[in-house]
Amino acid sequence: MSKPSQFKLMTQRRFAPFFWAQFFGAFNDNVFKTALLTVLTFEALSWTTMDRGFLNNLIPGLFILPFVLFSAIAGQLADKFEKSGLVRYIKLLEIAIMLMAAIGWMRHDLWLLIAAVAGMGLHSALFGPVKYAYLPQKLAPDELVGGNGLVEMGTFVGILLGEVLGAVLVLHKPWGIELVAGGTIAIACAGWLASRAIPLSPAPAPELKINWNLATETVRNIRYSKQNRPVFLSMLANSWFWFYGAILLAQFPLYAKDYLHGDHSIFVLLLTIFSLGIGTGSLLCERLSGHKVEIGLVPFGAIGLSVFGFDLFLASISYTNTTLVDISGFLQQHGSLRILADCLLIGVFGGLYIVPLFALIQTRCDPEHMSRTIAGMNILNAVFMVVAALVAMVLLNMGLSIPQLFMVTAILNAIVALYIFTVVPEFLLRFLAWLMLHTTHRVRTFNAERIPAEGGAILVCNHVSYMDAIVILATSPRPLRFVMDHRIFKIPLLSALFKAVRAIPIAPASEDAQIMEAAYGSIARALERGELVCIFPEGKLTRDGELNEFKGGIMKILERTPVPVIPMALRGLWGSLWTRSADNPFQRSFRSGPFSKLELVVGQPMAVNEVTPEVLRERVAQLRGARK
């Protein structure tokens, strides 16, 4: 059954007013910041004698400093109070800040404008926890990836338009300063008007007592988040993206002017291409993930960030133009299209990287602690971005060129990504599963929503091929614990992977009663913790494509832990290179060929009193034989 497009949300009150409120906030931030940075880059002498490179890294750093200082308080406020009213107050604060900035513009008061930069950072720090905690309250689980994709697309389109408008308006003679001052006030008012239509969003923890101590609450927030390891490492991975992006974007003004020898329109062009890439990648996530939280896209995005970040360095050092050019002249230069393609693809892979991380955090953290978790992530984001500004300033002062800084960042990204995917192998395993299923098969899933969104359950499936576990893992919206033969579990090299994904080895009592008993104990504990456990009751691969007898182990599991049982059936794998031949257990059959259609059908959950091995086998057989 086809899912409605994510753009359908843009017509619904539960999403559209919120979308426009956050869009105008991102838009206004960047009109203001870019106008200020553009003036300091291209008309610095009339404003200040301070070093331009220092200011280009200082101003973004001051914008994110409030995230470090006030995110912990913002997270508590967002959990304690109703969100639509909170957004409206935050938008009124934005109007006040832009009025202050207007005075700074009119008086040419650089330090008042820098204070307004910090004020807009405070506005964004307060809005951030509300922004990402609002979505899981109003969107269904299968809408979260699409909703997050739209929000990220809207954010970066807002950034793009803001950067373009800010850079263009401020240099528009003779009224550029006045246009920026008035325009930012008008945009803030538009955001406030949009916020008035946001529907009520009840507070998840109204009894929460606010801890106004910034330091202790920040520490407590981070410590609480660390208890959920996948969520915390996803927060770190998210923060790393902002480190990467902060270094890249902060260099664009001087990179455009001093290395590409372009006027301010080249700076605008780079921002435009990068932001379009982020928006494209964010929207692609829903299509590539099949409307579910697909963290397998995160390694894919990380690979692209390193590959095209490094190629941006190579493209930059091969660029030879030394005369001042506008957009038309730049596009005629050798290597210019390669530079633009790298900026675009860094953005695309950045979108593929960051959207699934947001969705994973939203679906796996405690709903009553959602805003504080997002606030904790914002604190980490801010710390990483401050560090990024410091690292950039240090490396540039040590003599590195901006292209070399791109190279170092790309290499660091590869190292960090490798570390994260090593300590949380679920990311890498889901990526391999996603990659294999989208290159060797055409995959369809029916009734995947029957897999419970929370709570313990047993998934039961026919055993067709060596790929079965990967197919099921790739289509499940939640992590799975697979029960597998202890001999396969002990295969050298693969054993480390099986342990990392917490597979449960089992043996027949006749082979090793101790391993069997330990397996049943592990299964019971997993189900009691509310995890999903997947078993293949046949106990072996089919040799002829037909169902084998279902063993009685399922009954022993249910005796200890009575939970729902969800029958499933795989169709289309038999005859592929992953199946076992009927004549030779080591010979694969290639009859179905590559790109064959593969289907996973999920049946209705069964109560404990309905389950017997025979009934379960019959249900799986029915699912296997049904045609859609």
XYZ file of C-alpha atoms in Angstrom:
628
model
C 0.000 0.000 0.000
C 1.542 3.311 -1.055
C 2.161 5.942 1.598
C 1.067 9.579 1.136
C 3.798 12.026 0.173
C 5.538 13.881 2.983
C 4.418 17.124 1.313
C 0.841 16.292 2.376
C 1.877 17.458 5.845
C 2.283 20.975 4.478
C -1.500 21.208 4.092
C -2.248 20.172 7.691
C -2.534 22.478 10.692
C -0.660 20.082 12.974
C 2.475 20.663 10.878
C 2.261 23.672 8.520
C 2.165 26.600 11.042
C 4.991 25.025 13.027
C 6.975 24.538 9.805
C 6.603 28.198 8.826
C 7.447 29.443 12.321
C 10.728 27.534 12.316
C 11.385 28.456 8.670
C 11.099 32.183 9.339
C 13.375 31.803 12.365
C 16.125 30.134 10.325
C 15.537 32.636 7.499
C 15.877 35.633 9.811
C 18.970 34.306 11.595
C 20.766 34.084 8.294
C 19.577 37.330 6.733
C 21.024 39.075 9.764
C 24.241 37.062 10.226
C 25.098 36.968 6.521
C 24.490 40.678 6.096
C 26.858 41.345 8.984
C 29.526 38.921 7.723
C 29.235 40.321 4.186
C 29.761 43.874 5.383
C 32.764 42.813 7.455
C 34.244 40.829 4.538
C 33.706 43.286 1.692
C 33.445 46.688 3.472
C 35.444 46.006 6.617
C 37.412 49.260 6.693
C 34.299 51.388 7.167
C 33.216 49.325 10.191
C 36.309 48.041 12.035
C 40.053 47.492 11.788
C 39.864 44.012 13.362
C 41.101 40.991 11.368
C 38.413 39.692 8.981
C 39.304 36.025 9.437
C 39.032 36.413 13.206
C 35.599 38.060 12.914
C 34.332 35.453 10.421
C 34.957 32.745 13.014
C 34.123 34.831 16.114
C 30.597 35.802 15.051
C 29.348 32.226 14.391
C 30.992 31.239 17.688
C 29.098 33.936 19.605
C 25.852 32.869 17.929
C 26.145 29.348 19.311
C 27.500 30.257 22.768
C 23.933 30.624 24.187
C 23.316 26.992 23.206
C 25.991 25.997 25.720
C 24.707 28.325 28.408
C 20.925 28.074 28.097
C 19.971 24.810 26.372
C 19.551 22.963 29.681
C 17.007 25.557 30.856
C 15.311 25.560 27.432
C 14.866 21.778 27.543
C 13.201 21.943 30.954
C 10.847 24.729 29.813
C 9.841 22.745 26.721
C 9.056 19.634 28.802
C 7.183 21.574 31.474
C 5.054 23.996 29.431
C 2.616 23.722 26.533
C 4.649 24.144 23.361
C 2.528 26.401 21.122
C 2.381 29.142 23.779
C 6.099 28.777 24.406
C 6.844 29.234 20.697
C 4.826 32.463 20.617
C 6.818 33.946 23.522
C 10.078 32.952 21.823
C 8.951 34.674 18.639
C 8.175 37.876 20.559
C 11.749 37.733 21.893
C 12.971 37.520 18.283
C 11.099 40.720 17.398
C 12.723 42.527 20.358
C 16.205 41.347 19.324
C 15.711 42.533 15.747
C 14.600 45.953 17.011
C 17.863 46.156 18.966
C 19.808 45.079 15.869
C 18.090 47.800 13.818
C 19.515 50.420 16.191
C 22.963 48.867 15.712
C 22.635 49.015 11.929
C 21.541 52.651 11.961
C 24.360 53.717 14.307
C 27.060 51.526 12.688
C 27.564 50.085 16.165
C 29.426 46.788 15.586
C 29.280 45.656 19.206
C 25.515 46.199 19.442
C 25.152 44.072 16.305
C 27.384 41.394 17.812
C 25.166 41.473 20.938
C 22.172 40.908 18.636
C 23.999 37.892 17.144
C 24.237 36.428 20.655
C 20.566 37.335 21.201
C 19.511 35.403 18.107
C 21.599 32.518 19.397
C 19.537 32.674 22.608
C 16.335 32.683 20.522
C 17.468 29.590 18.629
C 18.631 27.852 21.817
C 15.166 28.301 23.339
C 13.399 27.195 20.156
C 15.520 24.083 19.430
C 14.154 21.708 22.125
C 10.577 22.709 21.249
C 11.253 22.216 17.544
C 12.294 18.567 17.659
C 10.119 17.506 20.613
C 6.992 18.868 18.883
C 7.282 16.529 15.888
C 6.900 13.139 17.656
C 3.875 14.530 19.528
C 2.045 15.418 16.309
C 3.346 12.923 13.729
C 2.835 9.169 13.444
C 5.987 6.987 13.543
C 5.904 6.437 9.768
C 5.647 10.227 9.257
C 8.663 11.132 11.380
C 11.329 10.712 8.704
C 9.279 12.698 6.192
C 8.463 15.370 8.779
C 12.075 15.683 9.858
C 13.118 15.798 6.216
C 10.735 18.682 5.568
C 11.949 20.528 8.658
C 15.597 20.090 7.669
C 14.772 21.064 4.095
C 12.884 24.127 5.365
C 15.710 25.028 7.725
C 18.353 24.921 5.019
C 16.173 26.588 2.411
C 15.616 29.281 5.033
C 19.369 29.420 5.556
C 19.910 29.603 1.799
C 17.355 32.350 1.175
C 18.511 34.227 4.248
C 22.146 34.078 3.186
C 21.303 35.152 -0.345
C 18.986 37.954 0.759
C 21.328 39.141 3.507
C 24.325 39.262 1.180
C 22.377 40.993 -1.609
C 20.440 43.507 0.501
C 23.298 44.815 2.605
C 25.389 45.752 -0.455
C 22.430 47.371 -2.223
C 23.289 51.041 -2.447
C 22.262 53.386 -0.972
C 19.616 51.717 1.202
C 21.190 48.342 2.015
C 21.536 48.894 5.765
C 17.974 50.173 6.081
C 16.593 47.264 4.046
C 18.322 44.722 6.313
C 17.176 46.477 9.482
C 13.535 46.702 8.374
C 13.487 43.320 6.665
C 14.647 41.383 9.717
C 11.937 43.004 11.858
C 9.296 42.102 9.243
C 10.493 38.475 9.051
C 10.378 38.177 12.861
C 6.792 39.435 12.808
C 5.889 36.872 10.107
C 7.272 34.089 12.317
C 5.185 35.289 15.253
C 2.030 35.356 13.106
C 2.687 31.771 11.943
C 3.206 30.642 15.535
C -0.291 31.838 16.490
C -1.794 29.024 14.368
C 0.219 26.189 15.964
C -2.223 23.800 17.704
C -1.978 23.042 21.402
C 0.781 20.597 22.293
C 0.442 19.438 25.922
C 3.469 19.405 28.177
C 4.816 15.853 28.728
C 6.093 16.661 32.248
C 4.034 19.555 33.711
C 5.069 18.639 37.264
C 8.758 19.151 36.456
C 10.598 21.498 38.835
C 12.918 23.837 36.953
C 16.562 23.690 37.979
C 17.909 27.178 37.238
C 21.511 26.197 37.920
C 22.952 26.108 34.398
C 26.005 24.045 35.263
C 24.355 21.283 37.304
C 21.415 20.954 34.923
C 23.729 20.735 31.919
C 25.752 17.972 33.583
C 22.582 16.148 34.629
C 21.174 16.396 31.113
C 24.255 14.895 29.500
C 24.513 12.206 32.191
C 20.872 11.210 31.680
C 21.317 10.991 27.911
C 24.396 8.764 28.318
C 22.217 6.077 29.924
C 20.726 5.316 26.493
C 23.876 4.451 24.541
C 22.455 4.402 20.982
C 20.686 7.725 21.583
C 23.752 9.338 23.144
C 26.060 8.210 20.342
C 23.493 9.448 17.826
C 23.626 12.802 19.602
C 27.430 12.793 19.271
C 27.174 11.849 15.596
C 24.703 14.691 15.068
C 27.012 17.137 16.842
C 29.911 16.023 14.707
C 27.953 17.043 11.601
C 27.643 20.560 13.021
C 31.405 20.599 13.671
C 31.954 19.639 10.027
C 29.414 22.133 8.723
C 30.602 24.973 10.958
C 34.169 24.696 9.678
C 33.011 24.489 6.063
C 30.521 27.371 6.118
C 32.685 29.731 8.165
C 35.373 29.602 5.466
C 33.079 30.272 2.499
C 33.348 34.125 2.498
C 37.168 34.194 2.374
C 37.314 31.042 0.239
C 35.130 32.737 -2.381
C 37.102 35.986 -2.250
C 40.736 34.917 -1.785
C 40.889 31.456 -3.419
C 38.224 31.560 -6.106
C 38.889 35.281 -6.710
C 35.183 35.985 -6.932
C 33.016 38.901 -5.912
C 30.321 38.499 -3.246
C 28.044 36.718 -5.768
C 30.406 33.696 -5.703
C 29.987 33.499 -1.929
C 26.207 33.538 -2.442
C 26.514 30.869 -5.137
C 28.453 28.510 -2.834
C 25.876 28.946 -0.081
C 23.053 28.364 -2.555
C 24.509 25.131 -3.900
C 25.349 23.761 -0.455
C 21.904 24.569 0.972
C 20.129 23.075 -2.046
C 22.158 19.925 -1.459
C 21.102 19.711 2.199
C 17.467 20.229 1.260
C 17.638 17.596 -1.474
C 19.318 15.043 0.778
C 16.792 15.673 3.554
C 13.852 15.085 1.212
C 15.470 11.989 -0.297
C 15.589 10.344 3.136
C 11.901 9.455 3.136
C 12.081 7.803 -0.276
C 15.311 5.937 0.443
C 14.180 4.804 3.891
C 10.746 3.496 2.882
C 8.863 5.763 5.359
C 10.670 4.329 8.397
C 13.604 5.359 10.536
C 16.465 3.939 8.464
C 19.727 4.542 10.307
C 21.526 2.625 7.576
C 21.560 5.922 5.656
C 23.843 7.492 8.282
C 27.041 5.633 7.224
C 26.109 6.318 3.597
C 25.958 10.023 4.388
C 29.229 9.906 6.344
C 31.043 8.289 3.418
C 29.826 11.027 1.080
C 30.869 13.793 3.490
C 34.450 12.508 3.535
C 34.719 11.637 -0.166
C 33.387 14.939 -1.471
C 34.989 17.001 1.297
C 38.364 15.624 0.248
C 37.566 16.162 -3.411
C 36.720 19.792 -2.648
C 40.322 20.151 -1.462
C 41.618 18.533 -4.671
C 39.344 20.658 -6.843
C 40.427 23.827 -5.019
C 44.155 23.304 -5.489
C 43.651 22.629 -9.204
C 41.688 25.880 -9.658
C 44.039 28.349 -11.383
C 42.100 31.586 -11.933
C 43.707 34.707 -10.385
C 41.503 37.499 -11.781
C 38.354 38.865 -10.167
C 35.230 37.152 -11.577
C 31.483 37.237 -11.118
C 29.228 34.181 -11.439
C 29.365 34.168 -15.225
C 33.138 34.427 -15.241
C 33.532 31.828 -12.496
C 31.465 29.242 -14.382
C 33.779 29.621 -17.371
C 36.855 28.743 -15.292
C 38.395 25.279 -15.461
C 37.392 23.278 -12.359
C 34.548 25.550 -11.265
C 31.814 22.978 -11.959
C 33.738 20.365 -9.972
C 33.885 22.719 -6.980
C 30.138 23.370 -7.212
C 29.404 19.632 -7.582
C 31.435 18.917 -4.446
C 29.537 21.578 -2.478
C 26.222 20.176 -3.729
C 27.082 16.567 -2.888
C 28.468 17.449 0.539
C 25.048 18.963 1.191
C 23.131 15.963 -0.199
C 25.089 13.463 1.886
C 24.818 15.772 4.894
C 21.016 15.577 4.605
C 21.151 11.784 4.327
C 23.366 11.738 7.422
C 21.476 14.040 9.762
C 17.750 13.350 9.196
C 17.813 9.670 10.292
C 19.797 10.669 13.396
C 17.098 13.124 14.450
C 14.383 10.517 13.852
C 16.278 7.853 15.826
C 16.686 10.179 18.811
C 12.999 11.108 18.699
C 11.807 7.486 18.581
C 14.176 5.910 21.112
C 14.396 8.402 23.949
C 11.961 8.743 26.859
C 8.988 10.884 25.646
C 8.824 12.686 29.007
C 12.481 13.629 28.630
C 12.345 14.436 24.912
C 12.974 18.186 25.096
C 15.745 17.785 27.643
C 17.371 15.159 25.421
C 17.199 17.558 22.466
C 18.559 20.291 24.733
C 21.435 18.006 25.677
C 22.114 17.464 21.991
C 22.033 21.218 21.395
C 24.604 21.666 24.159
C 26.832 19.122 22.454
C 26.198 20.778 19.087
C 27.206 24.122 20.520
C 30.351 22.742 22.137
C 31.357 21.054 18.895
C 30.720 24.240 16.905
C 32.694 26.384 19.355
C 35.524 23.860 19.125
C 35.182 23.960 15.315
C 35.647 27.749 15.346
C 38.686 27.425 17.629
C 40.199 24.596 15.569
C 39.724 26.574 12.355
C 41.358 29.676 13.828
C 44.301 27.668 15.220
C 44.916 25.724 12.002
C 44.668 28.839 9.855
C 47.084 30.674 12.174
C 49.464 27.703 11.872
C 49.623 28.344 8.146
C 47.062 25.930 6.681
C 45.174 27.205 3.685
C 41.379 27.013 3.537
C 41.474 24.117 0.993
C 43.832 22.252 3.343
C 41.360 22.883 6.162
C 38.691 21.183 4.010
C 41.019 18.204 3.593
C 41.736 17.889 7.320
C 38.020 18.066 8.114
C 37.204 15.323 5.596
C 39.870 13.035 7.069
C 38.693 13.726 10.628
C 35.120 12.917 9.517
C 36.229 9.496 8.272
C 37.993 8.750 11.571
C 35.053 9.857 13.730
C 32.528 7.981 11.589
C 34.600 4.807 11.784
C 34.719 5.100 15.575
C 30.967 5.650 15.962
C 30.025 2.813 13.629
C 32.464 0.507 15.424
C 31.039 1.126 18.891
C 27.427 1.056 17.596
C 27.550 -1.618 14.867
C 23.783 -1.312 14.326
C 24.497 1.706 12.095
C 26.918 -0.222 9.904
C 24.829 -3.400 9.838
C 21.735 -1.471 8.804
C 23.774 0.258 6.106
C 25.008 -3.063 4.714
C 21.475 -4.439 4.837
C 20.065 -1.355 3.117
C 22.820 -1.432 0.487
C 22.428 -5.125 -0.325
C 18.660 -4.971 -0.514
C 18.715 -1.941 -2.781
C 21.358 -3.312 -5.162
C 20.541 -7.022 -5.511
C 16.756 -7.075 -4.993
C 13.613 -5.060 -5.429
C 12.142 -5.113 -1.937
C 8.525 -4.671 -0.851
C 7.096 -4.958 2.656
C 3.460 -5.607 3.476
C 1.855 -4.684 6.816
C 5.128 -3.723 8.526
C 3.051 -1.562 10.876
C 1.994 -4.812 12.596
C 5.462 -5.023 14.138
C 4.774 -3.355 17.507
C 6.233 0.103 18.027
C 7.036 -0.713 21.653
C 7.014 -3.635 24.059
C 8.350 -7.153 23.834
C 7.255 -9.541 21.080
C 8.510 -12.563 19.152
C 8.853 -12.380 15.380
C 8.628 -15.772 13.680
C 9.642 -16.268 10.048
C 10.374 -18.991 7.508
C 14.073 -19.658 6.904
C 14.826 -19.380 3.205
C 18.346 -18.025 2.843
C 21.517 -16.694 4.406
C 20.043 -13.210 3.901
C 16.883 -13.694 5.985
C 18.107 -11.909 9.109
C 19.445 -8.970 7.089
C 16.159 -8.590 5.186
C 14.117 -8.616 8.382
C 16.521 -6.244 10.136
C 16.381 -3.819 7.215
C 12.580 -3.716 7.210
C 12.012 -3.575 10.973
C 11.480 -0.103 12.483
C 13.108 -1.322 15.723
C 16.305 -3.157 16.674
C 16.005 -6.961 16.781
C 17.645 -9.738 18.799
C 18.128 -12.755 16.528
C 18.340 -16.308 17.855
C 20.921 -18.258 15.824
C 22.719 -21.593 15.727
C 25.661 -21.588 18.142
C 28.017 -23.044 15.529
C 27.391 -20.152 13.151
C 27.671 -17.742 16.077
C 31.226 -19.005 16.735
C 32.536 -18.531 13.171
C 35.833 -16.594 13.427
C 35.623 -12.874 12.559
C 31.835 -13.041 12.171
C 31.542 -13.898 15.856
C 32.549 -10.366 16.846
C 29.780 -8.942 14.653
C 27.178 -11.338 16.053
C 28.160 -10.363 19.593
C 28.045 -6.675 18.744
C 24.458 -6.937 17.495
C 23.584 -9.042 20.558
C 22.513 -12.162 18.674
C 21.573 -15.048 20.963
C 23.340 -18.398 20.276
C 21.309 -21.543 20.870
C 22.020 -25.294 20.651
C 19.838 -28.407 20.832
C 19.792 -30.045 24.258
C 21.419 -33.121 22.731
C 24.453 -31.019 21.720
C 24.844 -28.616 24.625
C 22.117 -28.283 27.236
C 23.971 -25.458 28.974
C 24.007 -23.241 25.842
C 20.321 -23.995 25.252
C 19.352 -23.005 28.804
C 21.451 -19.830 28.606
C 19.708 -18.936 25.337
C 16.244 -19.276 26.825
C 17.350 -17.121 29.760
C 18.677 -14.419 27.420
C 15.478 -14.483 25.365
C 13.331 -14.129 28.495
C 15.349 -11.162 29.766
C 15.194 -9.452 26.360
C 11.415 -9.828 26.166
C 10.983 -8.597 29.736
C 12.940 -5.463 28.808
C 10.498 -4.862 25.961
C 12.802 -5.903 23.116
C 11.908 -7.694 19.884
C 13.258 -11.228 19.437
C 13.268 -12.943 16.038
C 13.448 -16.724 15.644
C 13.363 -19.182 12.745
C 11.394 -22.153 14.168
C 12.466 -24.495 11.355
C 15.953 -24.457 12.837
C 17.608 -24.802 9.422
C 17.500 -23.469 5.881
C 14.976 -24.959 3.513
C 16.548 -27.192 0.846
C 13.636 -27.121 -1.594
C 11.875 -23.811 -0.944
C 9.133 -25.471 1.140
C 8.517 -25.038 4.856
C 10.233 -27.461 7.229
C 8.651 -28.635 10.465
C 8.427 -25.944 13.162
C 10.229 -26.939 16.356
C 8.732 -26.608 19.823
C 11.160 -24.021 21.190
C 8.575 -21.256 20.755
C 6.421 -22.868 23.423
C 9.297 -22.929 25.925
C 9.861 -19.233 25.290
C 6.201 -18.379 25.827
C 6.031 -20.432 29.015
C 8.659 -18.159 30.552
C 7.586 -14.871 28.967
C 4.074 -14.678 27.489
C 4.243 -11.998 24.780
C 2.552 -11.501 21.389
C 3.843 -13.594 18.500
C 3.993 -12.025 15.025
C 4.165 -14.505 12.120
C 6.006 -13.351 8.996
C 6.851 -14.822 5.615
C 9.637 -14.136 3.151
C 8.850 -14.506 -0.538
C 11.155 -14.272 -3.517
C 14.489 -15.254 -1.974
C 14.322 -18.936 -2.882
C 16.432 -19.573 -5.952
C 18.658 -16.535 -5.380
C 22.390 -16.697 -4.810
C 21.750 -16.568 -1.055
C 19.798 -19.849 -0.854
C 21.000 -23.413 -0.403
C 20.747 -25.945 -3.216
C 18.618 -29.050 -2.635
C 21.423 -31.278 -3.912
C 24.519 -29.675 -2.461
C 24.440 -27.660 0.788
C 27.363 -25.526 -0.409
C 26.013 -24.745 -3.875
C 23.901 -21.625 -4.449
C 21.182 -21.538 -7.004
C 21.008 -18.553 -9.374
C 17.666 -19.301 -10.970
C 15.934 -16.130 -9.877
C 18.850 -13.899 -10.888
C 19.756 -10.447 -9.550
C 17.185 -7.718 -8.996
C 14.451 -10.276 -8.354
C 11.399 -9.134 -6.415
C 11.595 -9.797 -2.695
C 8.648 -9.508 -0.316
C 8.261 -9.658 3.454
C 4.677 -10.133 4.634
C 3.817 -9.481 8.283
C 0.798 -11.268 9.742
C -1.619 -10.378 12.513
C -0.154 -10.685 16.048
C -1.161 -13.901 17.804
C -2.040 -14.196 21.492
C -0.170 -16.773 23.566
C -3.179 -19.104 23.799
C -3.395 -19.256 19.983
C 0.167 -20.432 19.451
C 1.302 -23.976 18.744
C 4.112 -24.970 16.360
C 1.545 -26.442 13.958
C -0.761 -23.397 13.990
C 2.197 -21.059 13.631
C 3.514 -23.018 10.654
C 0.097 -22.833 9.021
C -0.070 -19.052 9.520
C 3.371 -18.574 7.967
C 2.384 -20.870 5.076
C -0.733 -18.768 4.451
C 1.295 -15.560 4.434
C 3.858 -17.148 2.159
C 1.222 -18.250 -0.328
C -0.874 -15.061 -0.311
C -0.499 -12.868 -3.377
C -0.846 -9.122 -3.284
